[in-house]
N, CA and C atoms as an extended XYZ file, in Angstrom:
540
Properties=species:S:1:pos:R:3:atomname:S:1:resname:S:1:resid:I:1 pbc="F F F"
N        -9.617       22.542        1.863 N   UNK     1
C        -8.391       22.150        2.497 CA  UNK     1
C        -7.595       21.116        1.508 C   UNK     1
N        -6.562       21.394        1.310 N   UNK     2
C        -5.570       20.670        0.194 CA  UNK     2
C        -5.299       18.988        0.722 C   UNK     2
N        -5.294       17.959       -0.435 N   UNK     3
C        -4.752       16.749        0.007 CA  UNK     3
C        -3.354       16.821       -0.146 C   UNK     3
N        -2.693       15.950        0.801 N   UNK     4
C        -1.382       15.537        0.249 CA  UNK     4
C        -1.062       14.356        1.014 C   UNK     4
N        -0.502       13.409        0.624 N   UNK     5
C        -0.150       12.222        1.337 CA  UNK     5
C         0.761       11.503        0.724 C   UNK     5
N         2.063       11.167        1.325 N   UNK     6
C         3.201       10.502        0.811 CA  UNK     6
C         3.307        9.188        1.546 C   UNK     6
N         3.784        8.174        0.738 N   UNK     7
C         3.777        6.748        1.260 CA  UNK     7
C         4.860        6.109        0.802 C   UNK     7
N         5.334        4.953        1.746 N   UNK     8
C         6.299        4.167        1.218 CA  UNK     8
C         5.148        2.608        1.445 C   UNK     8
N         5.389        1.921        0.432 N   UNK     9
C         4.993        0.630        0.551 CA  UNK     9
C         6.109       -0.367        0.217 C   UNK     9
N         6.065       -1.316        1.132 N   UNK    10
C         7.394       -2.335        1.423 CA  UNK    10
C         6.935       -3.588        1.809 C   UNK    10
N         7.772       -4.486        0.999 N   UNK    11
C         7.809       -6.120        1.344 CA  UNK    11
C         8.755       -6.908        0.532 C   UNK    11
N         8.597       -8.002        0.586 N   UNK    12
C         9.514       -9.052       -0.423 CA  UNK    12
C         9.113       -8.761       -1.441 C   UNK    12
N         9.779       -9.060       -2.588 N   UNK    13
C         9.633       -9.214       -3.735 CA  UNK    13
C         8.827      -10.309       -4.197 C   UNK    13
N         7.756      -10.256       -4.822 N   UNK    14
C         6.695      -11.007       -5.204 CA  UNK    14
C         5.329      -10.915       -4.394 C   UNK    14
N         5.372       -9.843       -3.473 N   UNK    15
C         4.123       -9.735       -2.952 CA  UNK    15
C         3.433       -8.864       -3.396 C   UNK    15
N         3.778       -8.565       -4.605 N   UNK    16
C         2.927       -7.265       -5.200 CA  UNK    16
C         3.074       -5.692       -4.691 C   UNK    16
N         4.131       -5.604       -4.194 N   UNK    17
C         4.212       -4.274       -3.572 CA  UNK    17
C         4.065       -3.063       -4.925 C   UNK    17
N         5.055       -3.277       -5.573 N   UNK    18
C         4.880       -2.585       -7.028 CA  UNK    18
C         3.579       -2.344       -7.688 C   UNK    18
N         3.056       -3.341       -7.790 N   UNK    19
C         1.552       -3.259       -8.093 CA  UNK    19
C         0.525       -2.413       -7.422 C   UNK    19
N         0.729       -2.723       -6.336 N   UNK    20
C        -0.246       -1.794       -5.439 CA  UNK    20
C         0.147       -0.181       -5.541 C   UNK    20
N         1.364       -0.286       -5.535 N   UNK    21
C         1.995        1.253       -5.568 CA  UNK    21
C         1.518        1.849       -6.950 C   UNK    21
N         1.881        1.309       -7.841 N   UNK    22
C         1.330        1.527       -9.562 CA  UNK    22
C        -0.240        1.762       -9.290 C   UNK    22
N        -0.961        0.982       -8.796 N   UNK    23
C        -2.260        1.156       -8.539 CA  UNK    23
C        -2.940        2.312       -7.944 C   UNK    23
N        -2.098        2.665       -6.794 N   UNK    24
C        -2.418        3.775       -6.011 CA  UNK    24
C        -2.067        5.130       -6.696 C   UNK    24
N        -1.154        5.138       -7.634 N   UNK    25
C        -0.754        6.321       -8.362 CA  UNK    25
C        -1.829        6.362       -9.355 C   UNK    25
N        -2.057        5.210      -10.139 N   UNK    26
C        -3.229        5.444      -11.236 CA  UNK    26
C        -4.331        5.825      -10.728 C   UNK    26
N        -4.662        5.436       -9.457 N   UNK    27
C        -6.317        5.838       -8.927 CA  UNK    27
C        -5.938        7.269       -8.467 C   UNK    27
N        -4.761        7.754       -7.868 N   UNK    28
C        -4.508        9.352       -7.731 CA  UNK    28
C        -4.724       10.072       -9.041 C   UNK    28
N        -4.181        9.711       -9.983 N   UNK    29
C        -4.407       10.375      -11.375 CA  UNK    29
C        -5.870       10.438      -11.643 C   UNK    29
N        -6.702        9.258      -11.792 N   UNK    30
C        -7.897        9.116      -12.123 CA  UNK    30
C        -8.900       10.091      -11.132 C   UNK    30
N        -8.249       10.250      -10.194 N   UNK    31
C        -9.175       10.975       -9.072 CA  UNK    31
C        -8.853       12.691       -9.054 C   UNK    31
N        -7.833       12.581      -10.000 N   UNK    32
C        -7.563       14.330      -10.267 CA  UNK    32
C        -6.287       14.729       -9.765 C   UNK    32
N        -5.775       14.022       -8.800 N   UNK    33
C        -4.509       14.413       -8.033 CA  UNK    33
C        -3.348       14.523       -8.898 C   UNK    33
N        -2.391       15.084       -8.482 N   UNK    34
C        -1.009       15.089       -8.941 CA  UNK    34
C        -0.432       14.002       -8.434 C   UNK    34
N         0.599       13.228       -9.067 N   UNK    35
C         1.335       11.770       -8.389 CA  UNK    35
C         2.655       11.745       -8.866 C   UNK    35
N         3.437       11.151       -7.902 N   UNK    36
C         4.719       10.476       -8.086 CA  UNK    36
C         4.852        9.021       -7.918 C   UNK    36
N         5.311        8.508       -8.769 N   UNK    37
C         5.648        6.901       -8.143 CA  UNK    37
C         6.963        6.579       -8.736 C   UNK    37
N         7.862        5.974       -7.597 N   UNK    38
C         9.166        5.649       -7.879 CA  UNK    38
C         9.224        4.218       -7.098 C   UNK    38
N         9.476        2.860       -8.032 N   UNK    39
C         9.795        1.801       -7.583 CA  UNK    39
C        11.140        1.505       -7.202 C   UNK    39
N        11.407        0.841       -5.980 N   UNK    40
C        12.960        0.528       -5.742 CA  UNK    40
C        12.761       -1.147       -5.518 C   UNK    40
N        13.866       -1.639       -6.264 N   UNK    41
C        13.988       -3.214       -6.184 CA  UNK    41
C        15.470       -3.242       -5.449 C   UNK    41
N        15.036       -4.691       -4.544 N   UNK    42
C        16.461       -4.896       -3.925 CA  UNK    42
C        17.025       -6.033       -4.897 C   UNK    42
N        18.329       -6.425       -4.660 N   UNK    43
C        19.240       -7.201       -5.487 CA  UNK    43
C        18.370       -8.244       -6.068 C   UNK    43
N        17.258       -8.998       -5.435 N   UNK    44
C        16.775       -9.852       -6.061 CA  UNK    44
C        15.263       -9.567       -6.494 C   UNK    44
N        14.527      -10.034       -7.359 N   UNK    45
C        13.116       -9.800       -7.637 CA  UNK    45
C        12.159      -10.334       -6.684 C   UNK    45
N        12.091      -11.760       -7.016 N   UNK    46
C        10.927      -12.254       -5.857 CA  UNK    46
C        11.706      -12.765       -4.655 C   UNK    46
N        11.487      -12.650       -3.517 N   UNK    47
C        12.240      -12.921       -2.290 CA  UNK    47
C        12.880      -11.838       -1.777 C   UNK    47
N        13.505      -10.851       -2.412 N   UNK    48
C        14.191       -9.750       -2.069 CA  UNK    48
C        13.471       -8.671       -1.556 C   UNK    48
N        13.889       -7.659       -1.141 N   UNK    49
C        13.077       -6.466       -0.460 CA  UNK    49
C        13.002       -5.678       -1.642 C   UNK    49
N        11.468       -5.177       -1.563 N   UNK    50
C        11.073       -4.214       -2.659 CA  UNK    50
C        10.507       -3.148       -2.127 C   UNK    50
N        10.340       -1.905       -2.490 N   UNK    51
C         9.692       -0.734       -1.880 CA  UNK    51
C         9.497        0.156       -3.136 C   UNK    51
N         8.260        0.892       -2.911 N   UNK    52
C         8.043        2.009       -3.597 CA  UNK    52
C         7.560        3.361       -2.977 C   UNK    52
N         7.594        4.520       -3.408 N   UNK    53
C         7.161        5.820       -2.874 CA  UNK    53
C         6.106        6.051       -3.945 C   UNK    53
N         4.898        6.714       -3.216 N   UNK    54
C         3.878        7.461       -4.009 CA  UNK    54
C         3.547        8.556       -3.388 C   UNK    54
N         3.442        9.764       -3.968 N   UNK    55
C         2.831       10.884       -3.404 CA  UNK    55
C         1.843       11.590       -4.137 C   UNK    55
N         0.694       11.608       -3.307 N   UNK    56
C        -0.788       11.944       -3.889 CA  UNK    56
C        -0.924       13.392       -3.172 C   UNK    56
N        -1.276       14.365       -4.361 N   UNK    57
C        -1.501       15.837       -3.864 CA  UNK    57
C        -2.439       16.373       -4.863 C   UNK    57
N        -3.222       17.537       -4.337 N   UNK    58
C        -3.890       18.231       -5.119 CA  UNK    58
C        -3.054       19.592       -5.673 C   UNK    58
N        -2.086       19.846       -4.855 N   UNK    59
C        -0.892       20.859       -5.490 CA  UNK    59
C        -0.017       20.119       -6.084 C   UNK    59
N         0.841       21.038       -6.779 N   UNK    60
C         2.241       20.637       -7.227 CA  UNK    60
C         2.903       20.004       -6.374 C   UNK    60
N         3.804       18.812       -6.823 N   UNK    61
C         4.580       18.102       -5.792 CA  UNK    61
C         6.030       18.460       -6.326 C   UNK    61
N         6.571       18.912       -5.138 N   UNK    62
C         7.926       19.400       -5.068 CA  UNK    62
C         8.960       18.607       -5.255 C   UNK    62
N         8.908       17.421       -4.669 N   UNK    63
C         9.813       16.351       -4.929 CA  UNK    63
C         9.182       14.830       -4.652 C   UNK    63
N         9.620       13.979       -5.562 N   UNK    64
C         9.088       12.498       -5.202 CA  UNK    64
C        10.098       11.819       -4.128 C   UNK    64
N        11.028       12.544       -3.570 N   UNK    65
C        11.838       11.885       -2.490 CA  UNK    65
C        11.127       11.797       -1.229 C   UNK    65
N        10.976       10.956       -0.696 N   UNK    66
C        10.153       10.873        0.772 CA  UNK    66
C        11.299       10.539        1.858 C   UNK    66
N        11.585       11.503        2.742 N   UNK    67
C        12.400       11.001        3.987 CA  UNK    67
C        11.776       10.835        5.295 C   UNK    67
N        10.791       11.411        5.377 N   UNK    68
C        10.078       11.137        6.604 CA  UNK    68
C         8.201       10.842        6.216 C   UNK    68
N         8.029        9.730        5.613 N   UNK    69
C         6.788        9.614        5.096 CA  UNK    69
C         5.823        9.734        6.133 C   UNK    69
N         4.587       10.312        5.595 N   UNK    70
C         3.321       10.460        6.415 CA  UNK    70
C         2.377        8.919        6.371 C   UNK    70
N         2.753        7.852        5.717 N   UNK    71
C         2.429        6.778        5.683 CA  UNK    71
C         2.981        5.839        5.243 C   UNK    71
N         2.763        4.364        5.552 N   UNK    72
C         3.356        3.116        5.114 CA  UNK    72
C         2.454        2.274        4.969 C   UNK    72
N         2.845        1.295        3.897 N   UNK    73
C         1.961       -0.071        4.037 CA  UNK    73
C         3.268       -1.024        4.382 C   UNK    73
N         3.266       -1.945        5.212 N   UNK    74
C         4.520       -2.712        5.589 CA  UNK    74
C         3.892       -4.344        5.411 C   UNK    74
N         4.489       -5.049        4.614 N   UNK    75
C         3.959       -6.618        4.265 CA  UNK    75
C         4.812       -7.225        4.907 C   UNK    75
N         6.169       -7.053        5.538 N   UNK    76
C         6.944       -7.978        6.148 CA  UNK    76
C         7.996       -7.580        6.953 C   UNK    76
N         8.502       -8.148        7.980 N   UNK    77
C         9.212       -7.700        9.264 CA  UNK    77
C        10.363       -6.946        8.604 C   UNK    77
N        11.240       -7.275        7.584 N   UNK    78
C        12.573       -6.533        7.293 CA  UNK    78
C        11.967       -5.189        6.895 C   UNK    78
N        10.644       -5.115        6.398 N   UNK    79
C        10.439       -3.646        5.930 CA  UNK    79
C         9.940       -2.625        7.278 C   UNK    79
N         9.452       -3.557        7.970 N   UNK    80
C         8.925       -2.791        9.256 CA  UNK    80
C         9.935       -2.302       10.226 C   UNK    80
N        11.038       -3.010       10.116 N   UNK    81
C        12.348       -2.603       10.827 CA  UNK    81
C        12.937       -1.326       10.114 C   UNK    81
N        13.123       -1.534        8.740 N   UNK    82
C        13.507       -0.160        8.011 CA  UNK    82
C        12.661        0.887        8.004 C   UNK    82
N        11.641        0.938        7.892 N   UNK    83
C        10.730        1.937        7.491 CA  UNK    83
C         9.972        2.570        8.580 C   UNK    83
N         9.419        1.835        9.571 N   UNK    84
C         8.690        2.130       10.834 CA  UNK    84
C         9.639        3.364       11.526 C   UNK    84
N        10.810        3.425       11.675 N   UNK    85
C        11.317        4.433       12.636 CA  UNK    85
C        11.509        5.921       11.452 C   UNK    85
N        11.322        5.790       10.422 N   UNK    86
C        11.118        6.874        9.428 CA  UNK    86
C         9.899        7.636        9.398 C   UNK    86
N         8.836        6.963        9.709 N   UNK    87
C         7.490        7.208        9.704 CA  UNK    87
C         7.192        8.639       10.739 C   UNK    87
N         6.608        9.644       10.317 N   UNK    88
C         6.631       10.774       11.036 CA  UNK    88
C         5.666       10.527       12.316 C   UNK    88
N         5.587       11.477       13.277 N   UNK    89
C         4.872       11.391       14.334 CA  UNK    89
C         3.300       11.504       14.045 C   UNK    89
N         2.581       10.629       14.655 N   UNK    90
C         1.161       10.755       14.056 CA  UNK    90
C         0.940       10.149       12.534 C   UNK    90
N         2.113        9.581       12.231 N   UNK    91
C         1.749        9.288       10.789 CA  UNK    91
C         0.851        7.685       11.008 C   UNK    91
N         0.306        7.361        9.537 N   UNK    92
C        -0.579        6.025        9.824 CA  UNK    92
C         0.286        4.876        8.991 C   UNK    92
N         0.207        3.804        9.505 N   UNK    93
C         0.844        2.600        8.787 CA  UNK    93
C        -0.101        1.510        8.791 C   UNK    93
N        -0.447        0.743        7.641 N   UNK    94
C        -0.757       -0.353        7.671 CA  UNK    94
C         0.157       -1.811        7.835 C   UNK    94
N        -0.086       -2.579        8.700 N   UNK    95
C         1.000       -3.618        8.968 CA  UNK    95
C         0.287       -4.841        8.716 C   UNK    95
N         0.869       -5.602        7.898 N   UNK    96
C         0.624       -7.086        7.619 CA  UNK    96
C         0.825       -7.986        9.066 C   UNK    96
N        -0.262       -8.143        9.897 N   UNK    97
C        -0.302       -8.891       11.048 CA  UNK    97
C        -0.359      -10.383       10.766 C   UNK    97
N        -0.321      -11.002        9.388 N   UNK    98
C        -0.130      -12.413        9.317 CA  UNK    98
C         1.363      -12.657        8.997 C   UNK    98
N         2.163      -11.646        8.889 N   UNK    99
C         3.477      -11.922        8.842 CA  UNK    99
C         4.516      -11.161        9.826 C   UNK    99
N         3.949      -10.273       10.583 N   UNK   100
C         4.618       -9.269       11.794 CA  UNK   100
C         3.541       -9.418       12.956 C   UNK   100
N         4.505       -9.669       14.206 N   UNK   101
C         3.993       -9.541       15.367 CA  UNK   101
C         3.836       -8.288       16.038 C   UNK   101
N         2.858       -8.233       16.632 N   UNK   102
C         1.946       -7.169       17.037 CA  UNK   102
C         3.119       -6.340       18.011 C   UNK   102
N         3.680       -6.897       18.650 N   UNK   103
C         4.468       -6.192       19.821 CA  UNK   103
C         5.823       -5.606       19.044 C   UNK   103
N         6.128       -5.780       17.984 N   UNK   104
C         6.853       -4.858       17.008 CA  UNK   104
C         6.594       -3.808       16.469 C   UNK   104
N         5.386       -3.579       16.582 N   UNK   105
C         4.847       -2.373       16.058 CA  UNK   105
C         4.733       -0.986       17.033 C   UNK   105
N         5.038       -0.096       16.743 N   UNK   106
C         5.039        1.220       17.454 CA  UNK   106
C         3.478        1.739       17.441 C   UNK   106
N         2.794        1.744       18.757 N   UNK   107
C         1.628        2.140       18.747 CA  UNK   107
C         1.249        3.424       19.444 C   UNK   107
N         2.420        3.985       19.885 N   UNK   108
C         2.378        5.260       20.624 CA  UNK   108
C         2.751        6.237       19.929 C   UNK   108
N         3.781        6.249       19.115 N   UNK   109
C         4.119        7.433       18.349 CA  UNK   109
C         3.150        7.572       17.136 C   UNK   109
N         2.833        6.625       16.300 N   UNK   110
C         2.173        6.448       15.252 CA  UNK   110
C         0.787        5.590       15.269 C   UNK   110
N        -0.010        5.874       14.165 N   UNK   111
C        -1.365        4.988       14.170 CA  UNK   111
C        -1.065        3.842       13.464 C   UNK   111
N        -0.979        2.579       14.040 N   UNK   112
C        -0.691        1.528       13.365 CA  UNK   112
C        -2.066        0.570       13.445 C   UNK   112
N        -2.148        0.102       12.129 N   UNK   113
C        -3.569       -0.750       11.767 CA  UNK   113
C        -2.772       -2.300       11.407 C   UNK   113
N        -3.154       -2.986       12.311 N   UNK   114
C        -2.750       -4.291       12.260 CA  UNK   114
C        -3.996       -5.130       11.366 C   UNK   114
N        -3.503       -5.759       10.350 N   UNK   115
C        -4.458       -6.171        9.092 CA  UNK   115
C        -3.825       -7.619        9.014 C   UNK   115
N        -4.729       -8.643        9.266 N   UNK   116
C        -3.909       -9.840        8.549 CA  UNK   116
C        -4.309      -10.069        7.198 C   UNK   116
N        -3.426       -9.623        6.484 N   UNK   117
C        -3.620       -9.456        4.985 CA  UNK   117
C        -3.573      -10.829        4.251 C   UNK   117
N        -2.793      -11.762        4.696 N   UNK   118
C        -2.444      -12.912        4.178 CA  UNK   118
C        -3.705      -13.809        4.518 C   UNK   118
N        -3.971      -13.744        6.005 N   UNK   119
C        -5.206      -14.295        6.346 CA  UNK   119
C        -6.562      -14.063        5.379 C   UNK   119
N        -6.692      -12.973        5.297 N   UNK   120
C        -7.945      -12.407        4.504 CA  UNK   120
C        -7.980      -12.865        3.075 C   UNK   120
N        -6.753      -12.693        2.629 N   UNK   121
C        -6.572      -13.168        1.266 CA  UNK   121
C        -6.602      -14.805        1.087 C   UNK   121
N        -6.341      -15.462        1.842 N   UNK   122
C        -6.542      -16.840        1.943 CA  UNK   122
C        -8.004      -17.116        1.979 C   UNK   122
N        -8.883      -16.427        2.852 N   UNK   123
C       -10.151      -16.820        2.928 CA  UNK   123
C       -10.871      -16.299        1.698 C   UNK   123
N       -10.159      -15.377        0.905 N   UNK   124
C       -10.746      -15.177       -0.421 CA  UNK   124
C       -10.423      -16.174       -1.529 C   UNK   124
N        -9.622      -17.117       -0.910 N   UNK   125
C        -9.216      -17.988       -1.966 CA  UNK   125
C        -7.836      -17.841       -2.759 C   UNK   125
N        -7.255      -16.795       -2.471 N   UNK   126
C        -5.721      -16.619       -3.057 CA  UNK   126
C        -4.972      -15.720       -2.306 C   UNK   126
N        -3.585      -16.237       -1.591 N   UNK   127
C        -2.834      -15.696       -0.888 CA  UNK   127
C        -2.240      -14.442       -1.467 C   UNK   127
N        -1.943      -14.321       -2.681 N   UNK   128
C        -1.468      -13.369       -3.522 CA  UNK   128
C        -2.238      -12.148       -3.635 C   UNK   128
N        -3.375      -12.052       -3.131 N   UNK   129
C        -4.393      -10.805       -2.947 CA  UNK   129
C        -4.114      -10.190       -1.690 C   UNK   129
N        -3.164      -10.508       -0.817 N   UNK   130
C        -2.958       -9.762        0.220 CA  UNK   130
C        -2.247       -8.230        0.171 C   UNK   130
N        -1.727       -8.399       -1.133 N   UNK   131
C        -1.420       -6.847       -1.294 CA  UNK   131
C        -2.693       -5.829       -1.530 C   UNK   131
N        -3.562       -6.281       -2.215 N   UNK   132
C        -4.702       -5.753       -2.557 CA  UNK   132
C        -5.637       -5.460       -1.300 C   UNK   132
N        -5.540       -6.474       -0.253 N   UNK   133
C        -6.266       -6.329        1.042 CA  UNK   133
C        -5.425       -5.096        1.695 C   UNK   133
N        -4.202       -5.114        1.708 N   UNK   134
C        -3.339       -4.020        2.478 CA  UNK   134
C        -3.791       -2.665        1.759 C   UNK   134
N        -4.029       -2.691        0.641 N   UNK   135
C        -4.277       -1.272       -0.220 CA  UNK   135
C        -5.551       -0.920        0.147 C   UNK   135
N        -6.484       -1.707        0.186 N   UNK   136
C        -7.839       -1.542        0.614 CA  UNK   136
C        -7.904       -0.831        2.194 C   UNK   136
N        -7.165       -1.575        3.006 N   UNK   137
C        -6.832       -1.161        4.297 CA  UNK   137
C        -6.457        0.327        4.307 C   UNK   137
N        -5.199        0.742        3.506 N   UNK   138
C        -4.856        1.987        3.349 CA  UNK   138
C        -5.722        3.036        2.904 C   UNK   138
N        -6.468        2.777        2.092 N   UNK   139
C        -7.376        3.647        1.287 CA  UNK   139
C        -8.470        4.156        2.457 C   UNK   139
N        -8.923        3.296        3.303 N   UNK   140
C        -9.946        3.328        4.415 CA  UNK   140
C        -9.207        4.211        5.597 C   UNK   140
N        -8.063        3.748        5.914 N   UNK   141
C        -7.419        4.411        7.081 CA  UNK   141
C        -7.055        5.834        6.880 C   UNK   141
N        -6.632        5.931        5.410 N   UNK   142
C        -5.745        7.346        5.237 CA  UNK   142
C        -7.068        8.160        4.639 C   UNK   142
N        -8.141        7.849        4.186 N   UNK   143
C        -9.355        8.588        3.582 CA  UNK   143
C        -8.655        9.524        2.343 C   UNK   143
N        -7.475        9.189        1.728 N   UNK   144
C        -6.998       10.158        0.810 CA  UNK   144
C        -8.137        9.845       -0.698 C   UNK   144
N        -8.705        8.904       -0.781 N   UNK   145
C        -9.692        9.010       -1.725 CA  UNK   145
C       -10.806        7.765       -1.687 C   UNK   145
N       -11.842        7.889       -2.686 N   UNK   146
C       -12.788        6.911       -2.355 CA  UNK   146
C       -12.428        5.588       -2.858 C   UNK   146
N       -12.553        4.562       -2.170 N   UNK   147
C       -12.147        3.096       -2.555 CA  UNK   147
C       -12.594        2.898       -3.995 C   UNK   147
N       -14.063        3.270       -4.492 N   UNK   148
C       -14.311        3.088       -5.628 CA  UNK   148
C       -13.204        3.563       -6.815 C   UNK   148
N       -12.835        4.841       -6.684 N   UNK   149
C       -11.715        5.170       -7.464 CA  UNK   149
C       -10.437        4.215       -7.675 C   UNK   149
N       -10.281        3.438       -6.515 N   UNK   150
C        -9.088        2.289       -6.620 CA  UNK   150
C        -9.708        1.183       -7.599 C   UNK   150
N       -10.957        0.916       -7.070 N   UNK   151
C       -11.539       -0.374       -8.109 CA  UNK   151
C       -11.657       -0.033       -9.366 C   UNK   151
N       -11.804        1.107       -9.657 N   UNK   152
C       -12.063        1.695      -11.221 CA  UNK   152
C       -10.803        1.641      -11.848 C   UNK   152
N        -9.434        1.897      -11.018 N   UNK   153
C        -8.329        1.932      -11.658 CA  UNK   153
C        -7.674        0.512      -11.928 C   UNK   153
N        -8.158       -0.388      -11.308 N   UNK   154
C        -7.803       -2.008      -11.608 CA  UNK   154
C        -7.298       -2.157      -12.947 C   UNK   154
N        -8.274       -1.749      -14.082 N   UNK   155
C        -7.829       -2.111      -15.315 CA  UNK   155
C        -6.771       -1.387      -15.692 C   UNK   155
N        -6.244       -0.262      -15.160 N   UNK   156
C        -5.116        0.600      -15.714 CA  UNK   156
C        -3.953       -0.194      -15.506 C   UNK   156
N        -3.779       -1.098      -14.377 N   UNK   157
C        -2.498       -1.770      -14.069 CA  UNK   157
C        -2.823       -3.450      -14.138 C   UNK   157
N        -3.801       -3.974      -14.360 N   UNK   158
C        -3.937       -5.324      -14.681 CA  UNK   158
C        -4.046       -5.438      -16.049 C   UNK   158
N        -3.079       -6.316      -16.758 N   UNK   159
C        -3.056       -6.690      -18.154 CA  UNK   159
C        -4.213       -6.900      -18.714 C   UNK   159
N        -4.559       -6.733      -19.870 N   UNK   160
C        -5.952       -7.230      -20.763 CA  UNK   160
C        -5.984       -8.771      -20.499 C   UNK   160
N        -4.706       -9.428      -20.475 N   UNK   161
C        -4.991      -11.037      -20.474 CA  UNK   161
C        -5.526      -11.442      -19.122 C   UNK   161
N        -5.361      -10.503      -17.951 N   UNK   162
C        -5.716      -10.914      -16.699 CA  UNK   162
C        -6.923      -10.141      -16.285 C   UNK   162
N        -7.529       -9.467      -17.212 N   UNK   163
C        -8.794       -8.625      -16.802 CA  UNK   163
C       -10.026       -9.268      -15.973 C   UNK   163
N       -10.065      -10.776      -16.254 N   UNK   164
C       -10.731      -11.694      -15.511 CA  UNK   164
C       -10.687      -11.945      -14.187 C   UNK   164
N        -9.400      -11.355      -13.741 N   UNK   165
C        -9.100      -11.082      -12.261 CA  UNK   165
C        -9.352      -10.037      -11.321 C   UNK   165
N        -9.962       -9.092      -12.240 N   UNK   166
C       -10.389       -7.707      -11.762 CA  UNK   166
C       -11.203       -8.057      -10.594 C   UNK   166
N       -12.443       -8.575      -10.532 N   UNK   167
C       -13.482       -8.716       -9.738 CA  UNK   167
C       -12.961       -9.491       -8.434 C   UNK   167
N       -12.144      -10.288       -8.389 N   UNK   168
C       -11.527      -10.811       -7.234 CA  UNK   168
C       -10.651       -9.776       -6.408 C   UNK   168
N        -9.899       -9.092       -7.297 N   UNK   169
C        -9.071       -7.911       -6.808 CA  UNK   169
C        -9.981       -6.952       -6.183 C   UNK   169
N       -10.885       -6.740       -6.545 N   UNK   170
C       -11.804       -5.600       -6.277 CA  UNK   170
C       -12.480       -6.085       -5.014 C   UNK   170
N       -12.545       -7.218       -4.694 N   UNK   171
C       -13.417       -8.024       -3.526 CA  UNK   171
C       -12.333       -7.861       -2.337 C   UNK   171
N       -11.101       -8.127       -2.913 N   UNK   172
C        -9.718       -8.105       -1.776 CA  UNK   172
C        -9.614       -6.511       -1.421 C   UNK   172
N        -9.614       -5.715       -2.257 N   UNK   173
C        -9.667       -4.265       -1.908 CA  UNK   173
C       -10.909       -4.008       -0.788 C   UNK   173
N       -12.107       -4.382       -1.034 N   UNK   174
C       -13.207       -4.211       -0.168 CA  UNK   174
C       -13.013       -4.711        1.157 C   UNK   174
N       -12.538       -5.985        1.062 N   UNK   175
C       -12.242       -6.897        2.331 CA  UNK   175
C       -11.209       -6.141        3.249 C   UNK   175
N       -10.167       -5.399        2.574 N   UNK   176
C        -9.006       -4.805        3.484 CA  UNK   176
C        -9.716       -3.360        4.051 C   UNK   176
N       -10.620       -2.712        3.250 N   UNK   177
C       -11.158       -1.630        3.885 CA  UNK   177
C       -12.372       -2.047        5.097 C   UNK   177
N       -12.836       -3.114        4.884 N   UNK   178
C       -13.724       -3.494        5.989 CA  UNK   178
C       -13.003       -4.042        7.279 C   UNK   178
N       -11.602       -4.230        6.909 N   UNK   179
C       -10.818       -4.775        8.161 CA  UNK   179
C       -10.600       -3.576        9.064 C   UNK   179
N       -10.616       -2.484        8.736 N   UNK   180
C       -10.471       -1.292        9.420 CA  UNK   180
C       -11.433       -0.897       10.191 C   UNK   180
């Protein structure tokens, strides 16, 4: 059976959306999948909206453009409002329930996982790890690859100057997977 998953990852600038999109793409490459990654920035970097698209497939990828995504990682309310209606029926979304009210989430048409990403990150000692928590949950919910492939790819996206932060990021990925 062939593997294919396309995703939109969205949130405020500064939430690490591009970092986890990049990490997902590197992880896919390191797992032997074909990958596309496209970042999209809003008018402001930090505080404005940001999203990226990632396509993972063991077949050739025809287009990196996603109109009806199979999956979403949603880190804030404006992103939920924009992208949830686009998600295909029976699609999967990870929703940061630390910042998004559960009653706003579609649980009938799609499979939504409410994950308190910021709260889990706070318990780990750093709110900025919320993105890694979300990605860990996403990997578990979709089953697109083994979580260890993502952990092993951290060194590809975290600059050498910050390699000392890799263990904490790995811990956040694991905590996100455990939240599912």
